Short mmCIF file of C-alpha atoms in Angstrom, two decimals:
data_model
loop_
_atom_site.label_atom_id
_atom_site.label_comp_id
_atom_site.label_asym_id
_atom_site.label_seq_id
_atom_site.Cartn_x
_atom_site.Cartn_y
_atom_site.Cartn_z
CA MET A 1 2.61 -15.93 1.30
CA ILE A 2 0.21 -15.02 -1.50
CA HIS A 3 -3.34 -16.37 -1.55
CA GLY A 4 -5.02 -16.33 -4.93
CA MET A 5 -8.29 -17.34 -6.51
CA ARG A 6 -8.96 -17.68 -10.20
CA ILE A 7 -12.52 -17.77 -11.54
CA LYS A 8 -12.87 -19.13 -15.06
CA ASP A 9 -15.74 -20.86 -16.85
CA GLY A 10 -17.81 -20.84 -13.66
CA LYS A 11 -15.15 -22.63 -11.61
CA ALA A 12 -12.93 -21.27 -8.82
CA THR A 13 -9.35 -22.36 -8.26
CA TYR A 14 -7.56 -21.47 -5.01
CA VAL A 15 -3.81 -21.45 -4.41
CA SER A 16 -1.47 -20.30 -1.65
CA ARG A 17 2.25 -20.03 -2.27
CA TYR A 18 5.24 -18.45 -0.58
CA VAL A 19 7.14 -15.82 -2.54
CA LYS A 20 10.47 -17.61 -2.96
CA THR A 21 12.64 -14.71 -1.90
CA SER A 22 16.36 -15.00 -1.29
CA ARG A 23 15.59 -14.48 2.38
CA LEU A 24 13.13 -17.39 2.49
CA LYS A 25 15.47 -19.74 0.64
CA GLN A 26 18.31 -19.01 3.06
CA GLU A 27 16.11 -19.45 6.13
CA GLU A 28 14.76 -22.70 4.72
CA TYR A 29 18.37 -23.86 4.37
CA PHE A 30 19.13 -23.00 8.01
CA GLY A 31 15.78 -24.33 9.23
CA GLY A 32 14.86 -21.15 11.08
CA ALA A 33 14.77 -17.33 11.10
CA LYS A 34 18.15 -15.66 10.55
CA PHE A 35 17.17 -12.22 9.21
CA MET A 36 16.05 -9.45 11.53
CA LYS A 37 12.42 -8.28 11.42
CA ILE A 38 11.09 -4.74 11.90
CA GLY A 39 9.43 -5.84 15.16
CA ASP A 40 12.82 -6.93 16.51
CA LEU A 41 14.23 -3.42 16.25
CA LYS A 42 13.35 -2.26 19.75
CA GLY A 43 15.60 -1.32 22.66
CA LEU A 44 18.99 -2.93 23.25
CA PHE A 45 17.69 -6.14 21.70
CA GLY A 46 17.13 -4.22 18.49
CA LEU A 47 20.72 -2.98 18.47
CA LEU A 48 21.91 -6.55 19.07
CA MET A 49 19.83 -7.77 16.11
CA VAL A 50 21.36 -5.12 13.82
CA TYR A 51 24.90 -6.11 14.83
CA MET A 52 24.02 -9.80 14.50
CA GLN A 53 22.80 -9.39 10.93
CA GLN A 54 25.82 -7.27 9.99
CA LEU A 55 28.12 -9.94 11.44
CA ARG A 56 26.32 -12.77 9.63
CA ALA A 57 26.62 -10.85 6.36
CA LYS A 58 30.31 -10.10 6.94
CA LEU A 59 31.04 -13.75 7.67
CA LYS A 60 28.99 -14.71 4.59
CA VAL A 61 26.55 -16.71 6.69
CA LEU A 62 23.87 -14.60 5.05
CA ASP A 63 23.93 -13.33 1.47
CA LEU A 64 22.27 -9.91 1.17
CA SER A 65 23.29 -9.35 -2.46
CA TYR A 66 20.05 -10.82 -3.84
CA GLY A 67 17.75 -8.95 -1.49
CA HIS A 68 16.59 -9.44 2.08
CA GLY A 69 12.88 -8.59 1.87
CA THR A 70 9.74 -10.64 2.17
CA GLY A 71 7.65 -9.68 -0.88
CA ASN A 72 4.59 -9.93 1.35
CA THR A 73 2.92 -6.49 1.29
CA ALA A 74 1.29 -5.77 -2.07
CA LEU A 75 1.13 -6.70 -5.76
CA ILE A 76 1.26 -4.67 -8.96
CA TYR A 77 1.15 -5.53 -12.67
CA HIS A 78 3.32 -3.69 -15.19
CA HIS A 79 4.97 -4.42 -18.53
CA GLY A 80 3.80 -8.02 -18.64
CA LYS A 81 5.00 -8.82 -15.13
CA LEU A 82 3.17 -9.49 -11.88
CA LEU A 83 5.31 -8.10 -9.04
CA ALA A 84 5.30 -8.99 -5.34
CA LEU A 85 6.38 -6.02 -3.26
CA SER A 86 7.72 -5.10 0.18
CA GLU A 87 9.10 -1.62 0.74
CA GLY A 88 12.45 -2.68 2.17
CA ASP A 89 13.60 -4.52 -0.96
CA LYS A 90 13.31 -4.79 -4.74
CA PRO A 91 10.29 -6.40 -6.46
CA TYR A 92 9.95 -10.13 -7.09
CA VAL A 93 8.46 -11.30 -10.39
CA LEU A 94 5.70 -13.90 -10.15
CA LYS A 95 4.09 -15.97 -12.85
CA VAL A 96 0.53 -17.28 -12.81
CA LEU A 97 0.53 -20.67 -14.52
CA GLU A 98 -2.26 -22.02 -16.72
CA ASP A 99 -3.65 -24.15 -13.90
CA GLY A 100 -3.77 -21.13 -11.57
CA ASP A 101 -0.62 -22.00 -9.62
CA LEU A 102 1.92 -19.32 -8.68
CA GLN A 103 5.63 -19.47 -9.45
CA THR A 104 8.38 -17.09 -8.26
CA VAL A 105 10.57 -16.08 -11.21
CA GLY A 106 13.08 -13.98 -9.27
CA LEU A 107 14.26 -10.53 -8.19
CA LEU A 108 13.73 -7.60 -10.59
CA ASP A 109 16.42 -4.90 -10.65
CA TYR A 110 15.62 -3.34 -14.06
CA ASP A 111 18.93 -4.32 -15.65
CA LYS A 112 20.77 -3.26 -12.48
CA ARG A 113 19.38 0.28 -12.67
CA LEU A 114 17.50 -0.22 -9.39
CA LYS A 115 19.96 0.17 -6.50
CA HIS A 116 17.55 1.19 -3.72
CA SER A 117 14.37 -0.13 -2.14
CA PHE A 118 11.06 -0.07 -4.00
CA THR A 119 7.76 0.99 -2.39
CA ALA A 120 4.92 -1.49 -1.96
CA HIS A 121 2.64 1.18 -3.49
CA PRO A 122 3.85 2.23 -6.95
CA LYS A 123 1.28 3.84 -9.25
CA VAL A 124 0.49 2.79 -12.81
CA ASP A 125 -1.04 5.51 -14.98
CA PRO A 126 -3.90 3.80 -16.87
CA PHE A 127 -3.69 6.36 -19.69
CA THR A 128 0.06 6.28 -20.40
CA GLY A 129 1.00 2.81 -19.13
CA GLU A 130 3.93 4.23 -17.13
CA MET A 131 4.71 3.22 -13.57
CA PHE A 132 5.84 5.71 -10.92
CA THR A 133 7.61 4.57 -7.80
CA PHE A 134 10.01 5.56 -5.02
CA GLY A 135 12.14 4.07 -2.27
CA TYR A 136 13.14 5.36 1.14
CA SER A 137 16.32 4.76 3.13
CA HIS A 138 17.94 5.55 6.47
CA ASP A 139 20.97 6.88 4.55
CA PRO A 140 20.96 9.92 2.20
CA PRO A 141 19.24 10.36 -0.15
CA TYR A 142 16.39 9.48 2.19
CA VAL A 143 13.85 9.30 -0.66
CA THR A 144 14.46 8.44 -4.34
CA TYR A 145 11.84 8.85 -7.08
CA ARG A 146 11.73 6.80 -10.30
CA VAL A 147 9.69 6.70 -13.51
CA ILE A 148 9.37 3.42 -15.42
CA SER A 149 8.27 3.63 -19.05
CA LYS A 150 5.44 1.63 -20.54
CA ASP A 151 7.98 -0.76 -22.05
CA GLY A 152 9.68 -1.37 -18.69
CA PHE A 153 12.69 0.97 -18.85
CA MET A 154 13.58 2.55 -15.49
CA HIS A 155 14.70 6.17 -15.89
CA ASP A 156 17.43 7.83 -13.83
CA PRO A 157 16.93 8.27 -10.09
CA ILE A 158 15.61 11.58 -8.74
CA PRO A 159 16.71 12.18 -5.12
CA ILE A 160 13.99 13.95 -3.09
CA THR A 161 15.44 16.19 -0.39
CA VAL A 162 13.90 15.66 3.05
CA PRO A 163 15.66 16.71 6.28
CA ALA A 164 15.71 13.34 8.06
CA PRO A 165 15.16 9.62 7.44
CA ILE A 166 11.43 8.85 7.51
CA MET A 167 9.00 6.06 6.81
CA MET A 168 7.07 6.89 3.63
CA HIS A 169 4.74 4.00 2.99
CA ASP A 170 2.74 5.50 0.11
CA PHE A 171 2.64 8.44 -2.30
CA ALA A 172 0.33 9.57 -5.13
CA ILE A 173 0.30 10.79 -8.72
CA THR A 174 -1.91 13.07 -10.77
CA GLU A 175 -1.84 13.62 -14.52
CA ASN A 176 1.11 16.00 -14.16
CA TYR A 177 2.50 15.65 -10.63
CA ALA A 178 3.85 13.23 -8.05
CA ILE A 179 3.02 13.83 -4.37
CA PHE A 180 5.51 12.90 -1.63
CA LEU A 181 4.65 12.61 2.06
CA ASP A 182 7.31 13.94 4.46
CA LEU A 183 5.56 12.92 7.69
CA PRO A 184 7.25 12.82 11.11
CA LEU A 185 7.60 9.08 11.60
CA TYR A 186 11.38 9.08 11.89
CA PHE A 187 14.11 6.45 11.81
CA THR A 188 15.61 6.94 15.30
CA PRO A 189 18.19 4.28 16.27
CA LYS A 190 19.50 6.32 19.24
CA GLU A 191 16.04 6.65 20.78
CA MET A 192 15.46 2.95 20.11
CA VAL A 193 18.34 2.12 22.45
CA LYS A 194 17.95 4.93 25.00
CA GLU A 195 14.17 4.77 25.42
CA GLY A 196 13.46 1.15 24.51
CA LYS A 197 11.26 2.16 21.57
CA LEU A 198 10.84 0.76 18.09
CA ILE A 199 13.35 2.09 15.59
CA PHE A 200 10.63 4.27 13.99
CA SER A 201 9.12 6.86 16.33
CA PHE A 202 6.54 9.59 15.74
CA ASP A 203 7.26 13.23 16.61
CA GLU A 204 3.93 14.91 17.37
CA THR A 205 5.59 18.35 17.52
CA LYS A 206 6.40 18.39 13.79
CA LYS A 207 4.16 19.50 10.93
CA ALA A 208 3.12 17.18 8.10
CA ARG A 209 4.77 18.16 4.82
CA PHE A 210 3.57 17.32 1.32
CA GLY A 211 5.79 17.77 -1.72
CA VAL A 212 4.27 18.30 -5.18
CA LEU A 213 6.74 17.68 -8.00
CA PRO A 214 6.19 17.70 -11.79
CA ARG A 215 6.21 13.98 -12.44
CA TYR A 216 8.77 14.11 -15.28
CA ALA A 217 11.17 16.44 -13.41
CA LYS A 218 14.88 15.66 -13.76
CA ASP A 219 15.63 16.79 -10.18
CA ASP A 220 13.69 18.07 -7.17
CA LEU A 221 14.36 21.79 -7.71
CA LEU A 222 10.75 22.36 -8.81
CA ILE A 223 9.16 20.60 -5.85
CA ARG A 224 6.61 22.68 -3.87
CA TRP A 225 6.28 21.86 -0.18
CA PHE A 226 3.03 22.40 1.73
CA GLU A 227 2.39 22.11 5.47
CA LEU A 228 -0.64 20.72 7.30
CA PRO A 229 -1.24 19.76 10.95
CA ASN A 230 0.73 16.85 12.34
CA CYS A 231 -0.38 13.38 11.13
CA PHE A 232 0.74 10.15 9.54
CA ILE A 233 -0.63 8.41 6.44
CA PHE A 234 -0.26 4.77 5.53
CA HIS A 235 -2.51 4.74 2.45
CA ASN A 236 -3.82 7.19 -0.14
CA ALA A 237 -6.94 6.61 -2.22
CA ASN A 238 -6.16 8.80 -5.23
CA ALA A 239 -5.14 12.30 -6.33
CA TRP A 240 -6.01 14.65 -9.17
CA GLU A 241 -5.84 18.26 -10.34
CA GLU A 242 -8.58 20.91 -10.13
CA GLU A 243 -7.63 24.29 -11.64
CA ASP A 244 -4.79 25.64 -9.43
CA GLU A 245 -5.10 22.86 -6.87
CA VAL A 246 -3.78 19.35 -6.43
CA VAL A 247 -6.28 17.23 -4.48
CA LEU A 248 -5.28 14.22 -2.37
CA MET A 249 -7.80 11.72 -0.97
CA THR A 250 -6.23 9.86 1.92
CA CYS A 251 -6.68 8.06 5.23
CA ARG A 252 -5.21 10.29 7.92
CA LEU A 253 -3.92 8.85 11.19
CA GLU A 254 -3.31 10.86 14.35
CA ASN A 255 -0.39 10.12 16.70
CA PRO A 256 0.53 6.62 15.50
CA ASP A 257 2.24 4.50 18.12
CA LEU A 258 3.91 1.54 16.44
CA ASP A 259 4.71 0.04 19.85
CA MET A 260 0.95 -0.20 20.33
CA VAL A 261 0.57 -2.54 17.38
CA ASN A 262 3.84 -4.45 17.57
CA GLY A 263 3.24 -8.16 18.11
CA PRO A 264 -0.09 -9.97 18.50
CA ILE A 265 -3.17 -7.74 18.49
CA LYS A 266 -5.52 -9.04 21.16
CA LYS A 267 -7.76 -6.08 21.88
CA LYS A 268 -9.43 -3.15 20.21
CA LEU A 269 -7.34 -0.03 19.81
CA ASP A 270 -9.65 2.62 21.21
CA ASN A 271 -7.11 5.38 20.56
CA PHE A 272 -6.51 4.26 16.97
CA LYS A 273 -8.00 7.17 14.98
CA ASN A 274 -7.89 6.80 11.21
CA GLU A 275 -10.23 8.88 9.04
CA LEU A 276 -10.83 9.69 5.37
CA TYR A 277 -9.62 13.20 4.49
CA GLU A 278 -9.52 15.49 1.50
CA MET A 279 -6.34 17.58 1.26
CA ARG A 280 -5.85 20.43 -1.20
CA PHE A 281 -2.56 22.05 -2.23
CA ASN A 282 -2.91 25.36 -4.08
CA LEU A 283 0.00 25.78 -6.49
CA LYS A 284 -0.85 29.45 -7.03
CA THR A 285 -1.16 30.64 -3.42
CA GLY A 286 1.09 28.06 -1.75
CA LEU A 287 -1.62 27.30 0.82
CA ALA A 288 -2.86 23.88 1.93
CA THR A 289 -6.23 22.95 3.41
CA GLN A 290 -7.81 19.73 4.64
CA LYS A 291 -11.33 18.46 5.30
CA LYS A 292 -12.45 15.46 7.33
CA LEU A 293 -14.80 13.15 5.41
CA SER A 294 -15.42 10.27 7.82
CA GLU A 295 -15.39 9.04 11.37
CA SER A 296 -12.85 6.50 12.58
CA ALA A 297 -11.62 3.97 11.75
CA VAL A 298 -11.20 3.45 8.01
CA ASP A 299 -8.17 2.47 5.94
CA PHE A 300 -7.05 0.47 2.87
CA PRO A 301 -8.87 2.90 0.53
CA ARG A 302 -9.37 1.75 -3.06
CA VAL A 303 -10.91 3.32 -6.16
CA ASN A 304 -11.70 2.24 -9.69
CA GLU A 305 -8.08 2.27 -10.86
CA SER A 306 -9.11 3.29 -14.37
CA TYR A 307 -9.22 6.75 -12.71
CA THR A 308 -5.77 6.66 -11.08
CA GLY A 309 -4.42 10.22 -11.10
CA ARG A 310 -7.75 11.62 -12.35
CA LYS A 311 -10.81 12.93 -10.56
CA GLN A 312 -13.16 10.22 -9.40
CA ARG A 313 -16.34 10.07 -7.29
CA TYR A 314 -16.25 6.90 -5.19
CA VAL A 315 -13.83 5.60 -2.57
CA TYR A 316 -14.10 2.12 -1.05
CA GLY A 317 -12.45 1.42 2.27
CA THR A 318 -12.37 -1.05 5.13
CA THR A 319 -13.83 -0.33 8.54
CA LEU A 320 -11.55 -1.40 11.38
CA ASP A 321 -11.82 -2.22 15.07
CA SER A 322 -8.04 -2.48 15.32
CA ILE A 323 -5.17 -1.93 12.92
CA ALA A 324 -5.51 -5.49 11.59
CA LYS A 325 -9.17 -6.44 12.13
CA VAL A 326 -11.41 -5.50 9.19
CA THR A 327 -15.09 -5.50 10.22
CA GLY A 328 -16.71 -4.27 7.00
CA ILE A 329 -16.47 -2.57 3.62
CA VAL A 330 -17.64 1.04 3.20
CA LYS A 331 -18.46 3.06 0.08
CA PHE A 332 -17.99 6.84 0.13
CA ASP A 333 -19.61 9.23 -2.37
CA LEU A 334 -17.34 12.28 -2.67
CA HIS A 335 -20.18 14.29 -4.24
CA ALA A 336 -22.12 14.11 -0.96
CA ALA A 337 -21.34 15.92 2.28
CA PRO A 338 -20.48 13.92 5.41
CA GLU A 339 -23.14 13.88 8.13
CA VAL A 340 -22.22 15.90 11.20
CA GLY A 341 -22.40 14.52 14.72
CA LYS A 342 -21.80 10.87 13.91
CA ALA A 343 -19.82 8.78 16.38
CA LYS A 344 -19.08 5.96 13.97
CA ILE A 345 -19.22 5.07 10.29
CA GLU A 346 -22.80 4.33 9.24
CA VAL A 347 -24.94 4.80 6.13
CA GLY A 348 -25.99 8.39 5.48
CA GLY A 349 -24.40 11.56 4.13
CA ASN A 350 -21.36 10.59 2.07
CA VAL A 351 -21.49 6.95 3.26
CA GLN A 352 -23.47 5.38 0.44
CA GLY A 353 -23.11 1.77 1.53
CA LEU A 354 -21.73 -0.39 4.33
CA TYR A 355 -21.26 -4.15 4.19
CA ASP A 356 -20.93 -5.50 7.72
CA LEU A 357 -19.16 -8.84 8.06
CA GLY A 358 -21.03 -9.80 11.23
CA PRO A 359 -19.95 -10.91 14.72
CA GLY A 360 -16.65 -12.80 14.86
CA ARG A 361 -15.99 -12.37 11.13
CA PHE A 362 -13.13 -10.27 9.84
CA GLY A 363 -11.88 -9.53 6.36
CA SER A 364 -9.16 -8.10 4.16
CA GLU A 365 -8.71 -5.19 1.80
CA ALA A 366 -11.41 -5.14 -0.89
CA ILE A 367 -10.21 -4.71 -4.47
CA PHE A 368 -12.51 -2.98 -6.97
CA VAL A 369 -12.91 -4.84 -10.26
CA PRO A 370 -14.75 -2.88 -13.00
CA ARG A 371 -17.36 -4.77 -14.98
CA VAL A 372 -15.95 -3.05 -18.08
CA PRO A 373 -12.35 -1.70 -17.94
CA GLY A 374 -11.84 1.99 -18.73
CA ILE A 375 -13.87 5.12 -18.08
CA THR A 376 -16.67 4.70 -20.63
CA SER A 377 -19.06 2.98 -18.20
CA GLU A 378 -20.28 4.16 -14.78
CA GLU A 379 -17.41 4.50 -12.32
CA ASP A 380 -18.92 2.21 -9.67
CA ASP A 381 -20.19 -0.44 -12.08
CA GLY A 382 -18.18 -3.40 -10.87
CA TYR A 383 -17.41 -5.75 -8.02
CA LEU A 384 -15.59 -5.73 -4.69
CA ILE A 385 -13.64 -8.92 -3.96
CA PHE A 386 -12.08 -9.77 -0.58
CA PHE A 387 -11.22 -12.56 1.85
CA VAL A 388 -13.31 -13.19 4.99
CA HIS A 389 -12.42 -15.37 7.98
CA ASP A 390 -15.03 -16.57 10.49
CA GLU A 391 -13.39 -16.95 13.90
CA ASN A 392 -16.50 -18.73 15.18
CA THR A 393 -16.17 -21.63 12.73
CA GLY A 394 -12.50 -21.35 11.70
CA LYS A 395 -13.52 -21.20 8.01
CA SER A 396 -12.46 -18.71 5.34
CA ALA A 397 -14.19 -17.59 2.16
CA ILE A 398 -13.99 -15.07 -0.65
CA HIS A 399 -16.89 -12.63 -0.97
CA VAL A 400 -17.85 -10.85 -4.18
CA LEU A 401 -20.06 -7.75 -3.73
CA ASP A 402 -21.96 -5.53 -6.14
CA ALA A 403 -19.93 -2.30 -5.81
CA LYS A 404 -22.79 -0.17 -7.09
CA SER A 405 -25.60 -1.32 -4.79
CA MET A 406 -23.45 -2.49 -1.83
CA SER A 407 -26.18 -5.06 -1.22
CA SER A 408 -25.90 -7.15 1.94
CA ASP A 409 -26.47 -10.19 -0.29
CA PRO A 410 -23.14 -11.02 -1.98
CA VAL A 411 -23.01 -11.76 -5.69
CA ALA A 412 -20.97 -14.84 -4.79
CA VAL A 413 -19.30 -16.54 -1.83
CA VAL A 414 -16.52 -19.05 -2.50
CA GLU A 415 -15.71 -21.25 0.49
CA LEU A 416 -12.02 -22.07 0.87
CA PRO A 417 -10.48 -25.37 2.01
CA HIS A 418 -8.64 -23.86 4.98
CA ARG A 419 -8.08 -20.68 6.96
CA VAL A 420 -6.54 -17.70 5.18
CA PRO A 421 -4.59 -15.54 7.68
CA TYR A 422 -5.27 -11.83 7.85
CA GLY A 423 -3.00 -10.04 5.41
CA PHE A 424 -2.19 -6.71 3.82
CA HIS A 425 -3.18 -5.76 0.29
CA ALA A 426 -5.23 -7.25 -2.57
CA PHE A 427 -4.86 -7.15 -6.35
CA PHE A 428 -6.82 -8.32 -9.39
CA VAL A 429 -5.21 -9.60 -12.60
CA THR A 430 -7.32 -9.59 -15.76
CA GLU A 431 -7.49 -12.46 -18.23
CA GLU A 432 -5.67 -10.29 -20.77
CA GLN A 433 -2.85 -9.70 -18.29
CA LEU A 434 -2.69 -13.40 -17.47
CA GLN A 435 -2.17 -14.19 -21.13
CA GLU A 436 0.42 -11.44 -21.51
CA GLN A 437 2.52 -12.45 -18.49
CA ALA A 438 2.54 -16.08 -19.65
CA LYS A 439 4.73 -15.00 -22.60
CA PHE A 440 7.61 -13.80 -20.41
#
């Protein structure tokens, strides 16, 4: 489900709508769940669920030809289309109607040129208008890279050679390169059955590998691989080039245990360690280095997306007390050094601001909205917009913060008519984009 708010002429309009995926339509027809979920893929039950879905597809009880995903992870806007994304499927096109309502248009396969899955985190270059994306699979090629032109044409697939099937949730671009994350969270169906684990398991004995490829390459022969200590990454903030180096700003996670977060989250995850890092890949020497920039736990990093692929100063993230409970919004200044000896994230050093939601209140990813689009104004001159739910009162609201001052007094608070469940990612659509997408 997508929850949206439109502010126009001083009035706020709220809407919540399911993405009308093929999966949802079929399950509505049957009156219950028929497709397997990632959380089902554990132990012998997981194997049974795989065989069950294969049998249902073979008997034509389920139709997988029009996708099987949920469209529930993230949103992106490109070539006049608002896309709902989940990494196991193709994108779904949405339309925002004049009254603020949301309508599902249908699956997007780029004139049948898209045959594989499509990440929930593609990157749009604000200077060229192109979109860069990838998909991963448990069958070779395990990773496939794509470039989509400004006018919406998807270029030929570029297989990226990695030694085993992995989960790659995110990647990054710079002005001239794409960065791929070969991290040791492996697709392991045998271990799922033998050891009763989830189908993705983390191998803490393997190094983390990062591949830097010229972003218009026709194959992966020019990719440069760099190694760093073992880790996993769900989300990157941004990347850019500095002389001979490619710089990646990311949230680095140690020893992820997906079993730990499978199902309802009822307690804090004391061993959940997620920190902001700077990683550098030297194209001249072939060496990689990394530097810790924060304490734990921070994730869902966002920047002023007018700087996507270019050097920027500020990173906004969410502070967490578990993998799904957002307790506040933090602003990092990359020009400042982190304070040493801190046990938690608090103001000082490179932490320029911290907006605490308060006891019993939890939020969502905060999206940065520039006051003036582009790079002519100050980078942090804008707003942070995010959902907040108060578990004490059962009420939800949208908060709008001053991204420059990070004042504890919000610019605006819009109370919502009912609870908004905790979700994944946020996105902002400009008025110009709304008018453009209405034409399609």
